[in-house]
Short mmCIF file of C-alpha atoms in Angstrom, two decimals:
data_model
loop_
_atom_site.label_atom_id
_atom_site.label_comp_id
_atom_site.label_asym_id
_atom_site.label_seq_id
_atom_site.Cartn_x
_atom_site.Cartn_y
_atom_site.Cartn_z
CA MET A 134 0.00 0.00 0.00
CA SER A 135 1.29 3.42 -0.90
CA ALA A 136 1.37 5.92 1.92
CA ARG A 137 2.20 9.58 2.05
CA LYS A 138 5.04 10.60 4.28
CA SER A 139 3.72 12.62 7.17
CA GLU A 140 5.10 16.07 7.34
CA GLY A 141 6.60 16.83 10.69
CA PRO A 142 6.03 20.11 12.48
CA SER A 143 8.04 23.04 11.27
CA LEU A 144 10.98 24.06 13.43
CA PHE A 145 9.62 27.58 13.32
CA ALA A 146 5.99 26.67 14.12
CA SER A 147 4.52 28.09 17.30
CA PRO A 148 2.63 25.72 19.58
CA ASP A 149 -0.21 28.23 19.41
CA ALA A 150 -0.17 28.47 15.60
CA GLU A 151 -3.62 26.92 15.37
CA PRO A 152 -6.57 29.19 16.19
CA LEU A 153 -7.84 28.94 19.75
CA ALA A 154 -11.14 27.43 18.57
CA ALA A 155 -9.25 24.58 16.86
CA ARG A 156 -6.95 23.99 19.84
CA MET A 157 -9.89 23.85 22.26
CA ARG A 158 -11.83 21.32 20.20
CA PRO A 159 -13.10 18.60 22.63
CA GLU A 160 -11.11 15.36 22.70
CA THR A 161 -13.86 13.21 24.23
CA LEU A 162 -17.64 13.15 24.03
CA GLU A 163 -17.78 14.14 27.70
CA ASP A 164 -15.95 17.38 26.87
CA VAL A 165 -18.56 18.44 24.29
CA VAL A 166 -20.67 21.33 25.53
CA GLY A 167 -24.29 21.35 24.41
CA GLN A 168 -25.92 18.86 22.00
CA GLN A 169 -26.83 16.57 24.88
CA HIS A 170 -30.02 15.70 23.02
CA LEU A 171 -27.70 13.83 20.62
CA LEU A 172 -24.63 12.85 22.65
CA ALA A 173 -25.82 12.03 26.16
CA ALA A 174 -25.76 8.43 27.34
CA GLY A 175 -28.80 6.62 26.04
CA ARG A 176 -29.06 8.79 22.92
CA PRO A 177 -28.62 6.95 19.59
CA LEU A 178 -25.81 9.11 18.18
CA GLY A 179 -23.78 9.28 21.39
CA ASP A 180 -24.13 5.56 22.08
CA ALA A 181 -23.24 4.62 18.48
CA ILE A 182 -20.08 6.75 18.64
CA ARG A 183 -19.05 5.24 21.97
CA ARG A 184 -19.54 1.72 20.63
CA GLY A 185 -17.68 2.57 17.41
CA THR A 186 -20.54 1.23 15.32
CA ILE A 187 -21.79 4.40 13.68
CA GLY A 188 -22.38 4.46 9.92
CA SER A 189 -22.66 7.36 7.49
CA VAL A 190 -24.30 10.49 8.89
CA ILE A 191 -25.34 14.01 7.89
CA LEU A 192 -24.92 16.65 10.59
CA THR A 193 -26.98 19.80 10.16
CA GLY A 194 -27.06 22.92 12.30
CA PRO A 195 -25.96 26.55 12.57
CA ALA A 196 -22.31 27.56 12.32
CA GLY A 197 -20.15 27.06 15.38
CA THR A 198 -22.32 24.42 17.06
CA GLY A 199 -19.90 21.49 16.86
CA LYS A 200 -20.43 19.70 13.55
CA THR A 201 -16.67 19.47 12.83
CA THR A 202 -15.99 18.48 16.43
CA ILE A 203 -18.48 15.60 16.32
CA ALA A 204 -17.05 14.47 12.98
CA SER A 205 -13.54 14.31 14.44
CA LEU A 206 -14.80 12.42 17.49
CA ILE A 207 -16.53 9.88 15.25
CA GLY A 208 -13.18 9.21 13.60
CA ARG A 209 -11.39 8.93 16.93
CA TYR A 210 -13.90 6.62 18.64
CA THR A 211 -14.31 4.39 15.59
CA LYS A 212 -10.53 4.32 14.93
CA GLN A 213 -10.98 5.46 11.34
CA VAL A 214 -8.63 7.59 9.27
CA VAL A 215 -10.33 10.99 8.96
CA VAL A 216 -10.01 12.76 5.61
CA SER A 217 -11.61 16.16 5.14
CA LEU A 218 -13.16 17.50 1.97
CA ASN A 219 -14.43 21.03 1.48
CA ALA A 220 -17.32 21.20 -0.95
CA VAL A 221 -16.32 24.74 -1.95
CA THR A 222 -12.74 23.97 -2.99
CA ASP A 223 -12.66 20.20 -3.61
CA GLY A 224 -14.36 18.34 -6.44
CA ILE A 225 -14.68 14.89 -8.03
CA PRO A 226 -10.93 14.42 -8.79
CA ARG A 227 -10.03 14.93 -5.12
CA LEU A 228 -12.83 12.54 -4.10
CA ARG A 229 -11.54 9.86 -6.49
CA ALA A 230 -8.05 10.11 -5.04
CA ILE A 231 -9.43 9.78 -1.51
CA VAL A 232 -11.52 6.76 -2.47
CA ASP A 233 -8.53 5.06 -4.13
CA GLU A 234 -6.43 5.58 -1.00
CA ALA A 235 -9.31 4.37 1.21
CA ALA A 236 -9.67 1.18 -0.85
CA GLU A 237 -5.91 0.48 -0.60
CA ARG A 238 -5.97 1.16 3.13
CA ARG A 239 -8.91 -1.18 3.66
CA ASP A 240 -7.34 -3.95 1.58
CA PHE A 241 -3.93 -3.53 3.25
CA ASP A 242 -4.84 -3.71 6.95
CA GLY A 243 -8.62 -3.29 7.18
CA THR A 244 -8.44 0.33 8.31
CA ARG A 245 -11.60 2.24 7.50
CA THR A 246 -11.76 5.80 6.22
CA LEU A 247 -14.16 8.53 7.37
CA VAL A 248 -14.63 11.23 4.73
CA VAL A 249 -15.88 14.48 6.25
CA VAL A 250 -17.48 16.72 3.62
CA ASP A 251 -17.87 20.23 4.99
CA GLU A 252 -20.64 22.34 3.45
CA ILE A 253 -21.91 19.36 1.51
CA HIS A 254 -24.90 21.42 0.36
CA ARG A 255 -22.56 23.34 -1.96
CA TRP A 256 -21.86 20.24 -4.01
CA ALA A 257 -23.99 19.85 -7.13
CA ARG A 258 -26.31 16.87 -7.49
CA SER A 259 -23.85 15.07 -9.79
CA GLN A 260 -21.03 15.56 -7.28
CA GLN A 261 -23.16 14.22 -4.41
CA ASP A 262 -24.20 11.28 -6.60
CA ALA A 263 -20.48 10.44 -7.01
CA LEU A 264 -20.39 9.53 -3.30
CA LEU A 265 -23.18 6.96 -3.57
CA PRO A 266 -21.37 3.84 -4.84
CA HIS A 267 -18.47 4.26 -2.42
CA VAL A 268 -20.77 4.74 0.58
CA GLU A 269 -22.92 1.84 -0.62
CA ARG A 270 -19.91 -0.53 -0.88
CA GLY A 271 -18.47 0.60 2.42
CA VAL A 272 -15.22 1.85 0.88
CA ILE A 273 -15.75 5.07 2.86
CA THR A 274 -17.92 6.20 5.73
CA LEU A 275 -19.45 9.61 5.07
CA CYS A 276 -19.96 12.45 7.52
CA GLY A 277 -21.53 15.42 5.73
CA ALA A 278 -21.89 18.79 7.45
CA THR A 279 -24.34 21.45 6.36
CA THR A 280 -26.01 24.58 7.69
CA GLU A 281 -29.05 24.00 5.49
CA VAL A 282 -32.04 21.65 5.69
CA PRO A 283 -30.75 18.31 4.33
CA ALA A 284 -34.08 17.47 2.68
CA PHE A 285 -33.54 20.47 0.39
CA ALA A 286 -29.75 20.48 0.13
CA VAL A 287 -28.76 16.79 -0.10
CA VAL A 288 -29.92 14.37 -2.80
CA GLY A 289 -32.49 11.82 -1.67
CA ALA A 290 -30.44 8.79 -2.64
CA LEU A 291 -27.61 9.94 -0.37
CA LEU A 292 -29.98 10.80 2.46
CA SER A 293 -31.42 7.29 2.32
CA ARG A 294 -27.95 5.89 3.05
CA CYS A 295 -27.23 8.24 5.96
CA ARG A 296 -28.74 9.08 9.32
CA VAL A 297 -29.47 12.78 9.79
CA TYR A 298 -28.82 14.53 13.11
CA ALA A 299 -29.75 18.17 13.82
CA LEU A 300 -27.50 20.22 16.11
CA ARG A 301 -28.98 23.11 18.08
CA PRO A 302 -27.51 26.59 18.69
CA LEU A 303 -25.45 26.66 21.86
CA ALA A 304 -27.04 28.31 24.87
CA VAL A 305 -25.37 31.30 26.53
CA SER A 306 -24.45 29.08 29.48
CA ASP A 307 -22.74 26.63 27.09
CA ILE A 308 -20.59 29.36 25.58
CA VAL A 309 -19.77 30.74 29.05
CA THR A 310 -18.45 27.27 29.88
CA LEU A 311 -16.29 27.20 26.74
CA ILE A 312 -14.85 30.69 27.35
CA THR A 313 -14.06 29.86 30.98
CA ARG A 314 -12.45 26.60 29.93
CA ALA A 315 -10.28 28.40 27.34
CA LEU A 316 -9.13 30.99 29.90
CA ARG A 317 -8.09 28.26 32.37
CA ASP A 318 -6.65 25.55 30.12
CA GLU A 319 -2.85 25.79 30.26
CA ARG A 320 -2.13 23.09 27.67
CA ARG A 321 -4.37 24.17 24.79
CA GLY A 322 -5.95 27.41 25.92
CA LEU A 323 -4.87 30.73 27.45
CA GLY A 324 -4.24 29.49 31.01
CA ARG A 325 -0.52 30.23 30.87
CA ARG A 326 -1.37 33.88 30.17
CA ARG A 327 -3.25 34.25 33.50
CA LEU A 328 -5.72 36.63 31.87
CA VAL A 329 -8.70 37.78 33.94
CA ALA A 330 -12.32 38.26 32.85
CA ASP A 331 -15.13 38.75 35.35
CA ALA A 332 -18.43 36.88 35.09
CA ASP A 333 -20.32 39.84 33.58
CA THR A 334 -17.73 40.23 30.81
CA VAL A 335 -17.77 36.53 29.96
CA THR A 336 -21.57 36.49 29.90
CA TRP A 337 -21.67 39.59 27.67
CA LEU A 338 -19.34 37.93 25.17
CA ALA A 339 -21.41 34.74 25.21
CA GLU A 340 -24.59 36.71 24.53
CA GLN A 341 -23.08 38.51 21.54
CA CYS A 342 -22.11 35.35 19.68
CA ASP A 343 -25.59 34.04 18.84
CA GLY A 344 -24.79 30.46 19.79
CA ASP A 345 -21.55 30.36 17.74
CA ALA A 346 -18.69 28.98 19.86
CA ARG A 347 -16.11 29.62 17.14
CA ARG A 348 -16.96 33.33 17.09
CA ALA A 349 -16.71 33.60 20.87
CA LEU A 350 -13.29 31.94 21.03
CA GLY A 351 -12.07 33.96 18.06
CA ALA A 352 -12.91 37.24 19.79
CA LEU A 353 -11.35 36.01 23.02
CA GLU A 354 -8.12 35.14 21.23
CA ALA A 355 -8.01 38.43 19.34
CA VAL A 356 -8.16 40.41 22.59
CA ALA A 357 -5.69 38.10 24.34
CA LEU A 358 -3.08 38.84 21.66
CA THR A 359 -3.21 42.54 22.54
CA LEU A 360 -2.88 42.16 26.33
CA PRO A 361 0.13 41.48 28.53
CA ASP A 362 0.07 38.40 30.75
CA GLY A 363 -2.12 38.79 33.83
CA ASP A 364 -4.12 41.70 32.40
CA THR A 365 -7.91 42.08 32.60
CA MET A 366 -10.25 41.70 29.65
CA THR A 367 -12.96 44.33 29.31
CA VAL A 368 -16.24 44.55 27.44
CA ASP A 369 -14.88 47.47 25.40
CA ALA A 370 -11.89 45.43 24.22
CA LEU A 371 -14.05 42.43 23.35
CA SER A 372 -16.54 44.65 21.56
CA GLY A 373 -13.77 45.98 19.33
CA ALA A 374 -12.60 42.45 18.58
CA LEU A 375 -16.09 41.33 17.61
CA GLY A 376 -16.59 44.27 15.26
CA VAL A 377 -20.08 44.76 13.90
CA ARG A 378 -22.42 42.10 15.20
CA VAL A 379 -23.37 39.99 12.20
CA VAL A 380 -27.01 39.00 12.15
CA SER A 381 -27.66 35.27 11.84
CA TYR A 382 -29.34 35.57 8.46
CA ASP A 383 -28.42 34.50 4.95
CA ARG A 384 -30.55 35.13 1.89
CA GLN A 385 -29.46 31.76 0.50
CA ASP A 386 -29.88 29.74 3.68
CA ILE A 387 -32.88 28.54 5.64
CA ASP A 388 -32.56 31.42 8.13
CA SER A 389 -33.94 33.90 5.60
CA HIS A 390 -36.95 31.69 4.91
CA ALA A 391 -37.50 31.20 8.63
CA VAL A 392 -37.53 34.95 9.30
CA LEU A 393 -39.89 35.56 6.38
CA SER A 394 -42.18 32.80 7.64
CA ALA A 395 -42.15 34.27 11.16
CA PHE A 396 -43.01 37.68 9.69
CA HIS A 397 -45.95 36.27 7.71
CA LYS A 398 -47.33 34.35 10.68
CA SER A 399 -46.96 37.41 12.91
CA CYS A 400 -49.04 39.49 10.48
CA ARG A 401 -51.60 36.70 10.13
CA GLY A 402 -51.73 36.41 13.92
CA SER A 403 -52.39 40.18 14.30
CA ASP A 404 -49.17 40.91 16.24
CA PRO A 405 -47.71 44.15 14.81
CA HIS A 406 -44.88 44.16 17.34
CA ALA A 407 -43.54 40.77 16.24
CA ALA A 408 -44.05 41.72 12.57
CA LEU A 409 -41.91 44.84 13.03
CA TYR A 410 -39.22 42.86 14.86
CA TRP A 411 -38.84 40.23 12.13
CA LEU A 412 -38.90 42.90 9.44
CA ALA A 413 -36.16 44.82 11.27
CA ARG A 414 -34.10 41.62 11.71
CA ALA A 415 -34.16 40.97 7.98
CA LEU A 416 -33.50 44.54 6.85
CA GLN A 417 -30.65 44.89 9.34
CA ALA A 418 -29.08 41.82 7.74
CA GLY A 419 -29.25 43.47 4.30
CA GLU A 420 -32.36 41.80 2.89
CA ASP A 421 -34.15 43.58 0.04
CA PRO A 422 -37.30 45.23 1.51
CA GLN A 423 -39.15 44.33 -1.67
CA VAL A 424 -39.03 40.67 -0.56
CA PHE A 425 -41.25 41.70 2.34
CA LEU A 426 -43.44 43.92 0.18
CA ARG A 427 -44.14 40.93 -2.05
CA ARG A 428 -45.02 38.88 1.03
CA LEU A 429 -47.28 41.69 2.32
CA ALA A 430 -49.13 41.69 -1.00
CA ALA A 431 -49.68 37.96 -0.54
CA ILE A 432 -50.87 38.54 3.04
CA ALA A 433 -53.31 41.21 1.82
CA THR A 434 -54.99 38.70 -0.49
CA GLU A 435 -54.52 35.46 1.46
CA ASP A 436 -55.07 36.45 5.08
CA ILE A 437 -56.99 39.74 4.90
CA GLY A 438 -58.84 39.54 1.62
CA LEU A 439 -62.13 41.41 1.49
CA ALA A 440 -62.29 41.88 5.24
CA ASP A 441 -60.27 45.02 4.44
CA PRO A 442 -59.98 45.64 0.69
CA GLU A 443 -57.78 48.66 1.40
CA ALA A 444 -54.92 46.47 2.62
CA LEU A 445 -53.69 45.61 -0.87
CA GLY A 446 -53.79 49.28 -1.85
CA VAL A 447 -51.77 50.22 1.25
CA VAL A 448 -49.12 47.66 0.30
CA MET A 449 -48.96 48.87 -3.31
CA HIS A 450 -48.65 52.49 -2.18
CA ALA A 451 -45.87 51.48 0.24
CA TRP A 452 -44.11 49.70 -2.62
CA GLU A 453 -44.27 52.80 -4.78
CA ALA A 454 -43.10 54.97 -1.88
CA PHE A 455 -40.12 52.68 -1.34
CA ARG A 456 -39.17 52.88 -5.01
CA ARG A 457 -39.35 56.69 -4.95
CA LEU A 458 -37.71 57.29 -1.56
CA GLY A 459 -35.04 54.57 -1.51
CA PRO A 460 -34.10 52.28 1.38
CA ALA A 461 -33.45 54.79 4.18
CA GLU A 462 -36.79 56.61 4.16
CA GLY A 463 -38.64 53.92 2.21
CA GLU A 464 -38.21 51.34 4.97
CA ARG A 465 -40.73 53.29 7.05
CA ALA A 466 -43.30 52.82 4.30
CA VAL A 467 -42.67 49.06 4.44
CA ALA A 468 -43.05 49.15 8.23
CA GLN A 469 -46.30 51.11 7.86
CA ALA A 470 -47.71 48.52 5.48
CA ALA A 471 -46.63 45.72 7.84
CA VAL A 472 -48.40 47.31 10.82
CA TYR A 473 -51.51 47.97 8.71
CA CYS A 474 -51.71 44.36 7.57
CA ALA A 475 -51.01 43.00 11.05
CA THR A 476 -53.81 45.10 12.58
CA ALA A 477 -56.35 44.68 9.76
CA PRO A 478 -59.36 42.36 10.22
CA LYS A 479 -58.49 38.90 8.94
CA SER A 480 -60.31 36.61 6.52
CA ASN A 481 -59.05 33.82 4.30
CA ARG A 482 -62.43 33.45 2.56
CA LEU A 483 -61.14 35.01 -0.67
CA HIS A 484 -58.15 32.62 -0.64
CA LEU A 485 -60.48 29.64 -0.12
CA ALA A 486 -62.91 30.92 -2.75
CA TRP A 487 -60.18 31.21 -5.37
CA GLY A 488 -58.97 27.70 -4.62
CA ALA A 489 -62.50 26.31 -4.89
CA ALA A 490 -63.14 28.17 -8.15
CA ARG A 491 -59.89 26.91 -9.65
CA ALA A 492 -60.76 23.35 -8.63
CA ALA A 493 -64.20 23.66 -10.29
CA ALA A 494 -62.64 25.09 -13.45
CA GLU A 495 -60.08 22.28 -13.62
CA ALA A 496 -62.83 19.69 -13.20
CA THR A 497 -65.13 21.21 -15.89
CA PRO A 498 -62.88 22.70 -18.60
CA SER A 499 -65.35 22.16 -21.47
CA LEU A 500 -68.66 23.42 -20.16
CA ALA A 501 -70.30 25.85 -22.57
CA VAL A 502 -70.91 29.48 -21.67
CA PRO A 503 -74.69 29.98 -21.13
CA ALA A 504 -76.33 31.32 -24.28
CA HIS A 505 -77.61 34.53 -22.73
CA LEU A 506 -74.07 35.49 -21.70
CA LEU A 507 -72.62 35.31 -25.22
CA ASN A 508 -71.57 38.50 -26.97
CA LEU A 509 -72.83 37.70 -30.50
CA ASP A 510 -76.16 39.10 -31.64
CA ASN A 511 -79.01 36.61 -31.31
CA ALA A 512 -79.85 36.77 -35.03
CA GLN A 513 -76.30 35.73 -35.96
CA ARG A 514 -76.35 32.49 -33.95
CA PRO A 515 -76.97 29.51 -36.26
CA ASP A 516 -78.16 27.25 -33.43
CA PRO A 517 -81.61 28.31 -32.16
CA ALA A 518 -80.79 26.84 -28.78
CA ARG A 519 -77.99 29.37 -28.46
CA ARG A 520 -80.30 32.31 -29.06
CA ALA A 521 -81.27 33.71 -25.70
CA SER A 522 -81.79 37.26 -24.53
CA TYR A 523 -79.69 38.77 -21.78
CA ALA A 524 -81.35 40.67 -18.93
CA TYR A 525 -79.48 43.96 -18.42
CA PRO A 526 -79.31 44.46 -14.60
CA HIS A 527 -79.40 48.25 -14.80
CA ASP A 528 -82.88 48.04 -16.31
CA TYR A 529 -84.19 46.60 -13.03
CA PRO A 530 -84.72 48.03 -9.52
CA GLY A 531 -81.57 47.91 -7.44
CA ALA A 532 -79.55 47.14 -10.61
CA PHE A 533 -80.25 43.45 -10.05
CA VAL A 534 -82.16 40.72 -11.87
CA ALA A 535 -82.04 37.01 -11.14
CA GLN A 536 -80.46 35.02 -13.94
CA ALA A 537 -77.88 32.24 -14.29
CA TYR A 538 -74.21 33.17 -14.68
CA GLN A 539 -72.58 29.73 -14.38
CA PRO A 540 -72.99 26.72 -16.69
CA ALA A 541 -76.17 24.76 -15.97
CA GLU A 542 -74.14 21.90 -14.50
CA LEU A 543 -72.72 24.21 -11.84
CA GLN A 544 -75.83 26.18 -10.95
CA GLY A 545 -76.08 26.64 -7.19
CA SER A 546 -72.34 26.15 -6.65
CA THR A 547 -70.83 28.79 -4.36
CA TYR A 548 -67.18 29.48 -3.70
CA TYR A 549 -66.95 32.71 -1.73
CA HIS A 550 -68.45 32.84 1.75
CA PRO A 551 -67.73 36.13 3.55
CA GLY A 552 -66.45 36.09 7.11
CA PRO A 553 -67.80 37.94 10.14
CA PHE A 554 -65.23 40.76 10.35
CA GLY A 555 -64.52 44.05 8.66
CA GLU A 556 -65.92 44.86 5.25
CA GLU A 557 -66.99 41.24 4.74
CA ARG A 558 -69.88 41.82 7.15
CA GLN A 559 -71.29 44.32 4.65
CA ILE A 560 -70.57 41.98 1.73
CA ALA A 561 -72.54 39.24 3.53
CA LYS A 562 -75.52 41.57 3.78
CA ARG A 563 -75.39 42.40 0.08
CA LEU A 564 -75.16 38.72 -0.86
CA ALA A 565 -78.17 37.99 1.38
CA TRP A 566 -80.17 40.79 -0.28
CA TRP A 567 -79.43 39.31 -3.72
CA ALA A 568 -80.17 35.75 -2.55
CA GLU A 569 -83.62 36.83 -1.31
CA ARG A 570 -84.39 38.04 -4.82
CA GLY A 571 -83.36 34.89 -6.62
CA GLY A 572 -79.63 35.49 -6.83
CA PRO A 573 -76.94 32.93 -6.02
CA PRO A 574 -77.41 31.15 -2.66
CA LEU A 575 -75.24 31.95 0.31
CA GLU A 576 -73.94 28.37 0.36
CA SER A 577 -73.85 25.41 -1.99
CA PRO A 578 -76.48 22.75 -1.25
CA GLY A 579 -75.26 20.44 1.49
CA ASN A 580 -72.43 22.81 2.40
CA SER A 581 -73.77 24.11 5.69
CA THR A 582 -70.70 23.16 7.75
CA LEU A 583 -68.53 26.10 6.73
CA VAL A 584 -66.84 28.27 9.33
CA GLU A 585 -69.48 30.13 11.30
CA ARG A 586 -70.14 33.62 10.04
CA THR A 587 -72.46 36.50 10.81
CA GLU A 588 -75.84 35.88 9.21
CA PRO A 589 -77.40 38.92 7.52
CA SER A 590 -80.81 40.14 8.54
CA SER A 591 -83.78 38.80 6.54
CA SER A 592 -85.63 42.10 6.65
CA HIS A 593 -83.74 43.85 3.83
CA SER A 594 -85.82 45.72 1.29
CA GLY A 595 -85.18 48.37 -1.29
CA ASP A 596 -81.65 48.95 -2.58
CA PRO A 597 -78.77 46.67 -1.55
CA LEU A 598 -76.41 47.97 1.13
#
């Protein structure tokens, strides 16, 4: 078996050449902070690692939560050779070389190879497919790491050959533990420097890192490099090392969809405060406000509908204001539209009506238009059955006359049923007035189990409301 000669450490290399976060990486499962839902005794992943019987896995979770650490521990506990691939920089040729070496290693002394693919979601489908036969034959064991939802980012055939485990963001207390450990550890951490940081300072740093251990240890190391041994770390110094706090949000990752979903549900749930918060979170992260204007337009038709017909107009005016004013001043117009939609009366009856109408149209694509609704002059219609006169509503009291407007096969079918709030209460009264005079019924026959709504009075007379 061919083997590469290991390169010894450089004579000029510092023992602290590796970043602090890399040096402090846990060496045993017991040293891992957080992720106890996966690694504690009795949990499938932790027990499988301890027994050394774990197969191929996909680890998903936010940055800095321990995916690389768990991958390295899998290799250590299972006594496999760990080879790392980066999906951004490495491609199929590098994978083929790794597989060839893994096959030689297995045939030579039975040693197995764990291939850790960082950011596996960045590999194209064809590249991910290239892993399949080697994982299937057991030439390699795969550990893929991703910050995205595997169901969307990893091909199904590969997912079916792996177990998926979701890591959670680290709690503030977890990161406090890691920072304290780094300050005290004399072998791998900063213990030899005898640096001091009080509890409030450590907690502040932990809170600023949004569950990302790597970011916390990076800031700690950056400040430590500027201080003499035995000095005290301050919040001001750590704040400068952190720089601008980066919002956990990426337009290409699931976080952006999660924030947008939270915004939509906050508006639907009539909570303007939450709607403003999620909008501010996204815009602070650099999201295009027009993404939220498009969502507000959808909210105006899906969740508000005719309970407040003005909502869609408010959104469109806000959109125009944003285009004219630009981001700085225009963001207030977006916020105004968000608050309006969140506090508007809600009804999804228009959304349901459109879905029902589309379903009816798909089921009856060939029904003829009723004769009296055709545009051609009666005398020009060759088929006598298609000669029917149209009753012009404006010639009748209240601008209404009872006549059929749907194909005969669909007569009596109803799709829109107004709700009890906002403008739809008035629409319900108008529909009742027309129904009393032979217009379309309020409900389709046998469809009396719809969501309860305000029933209009039966004493209407004269003009419709």
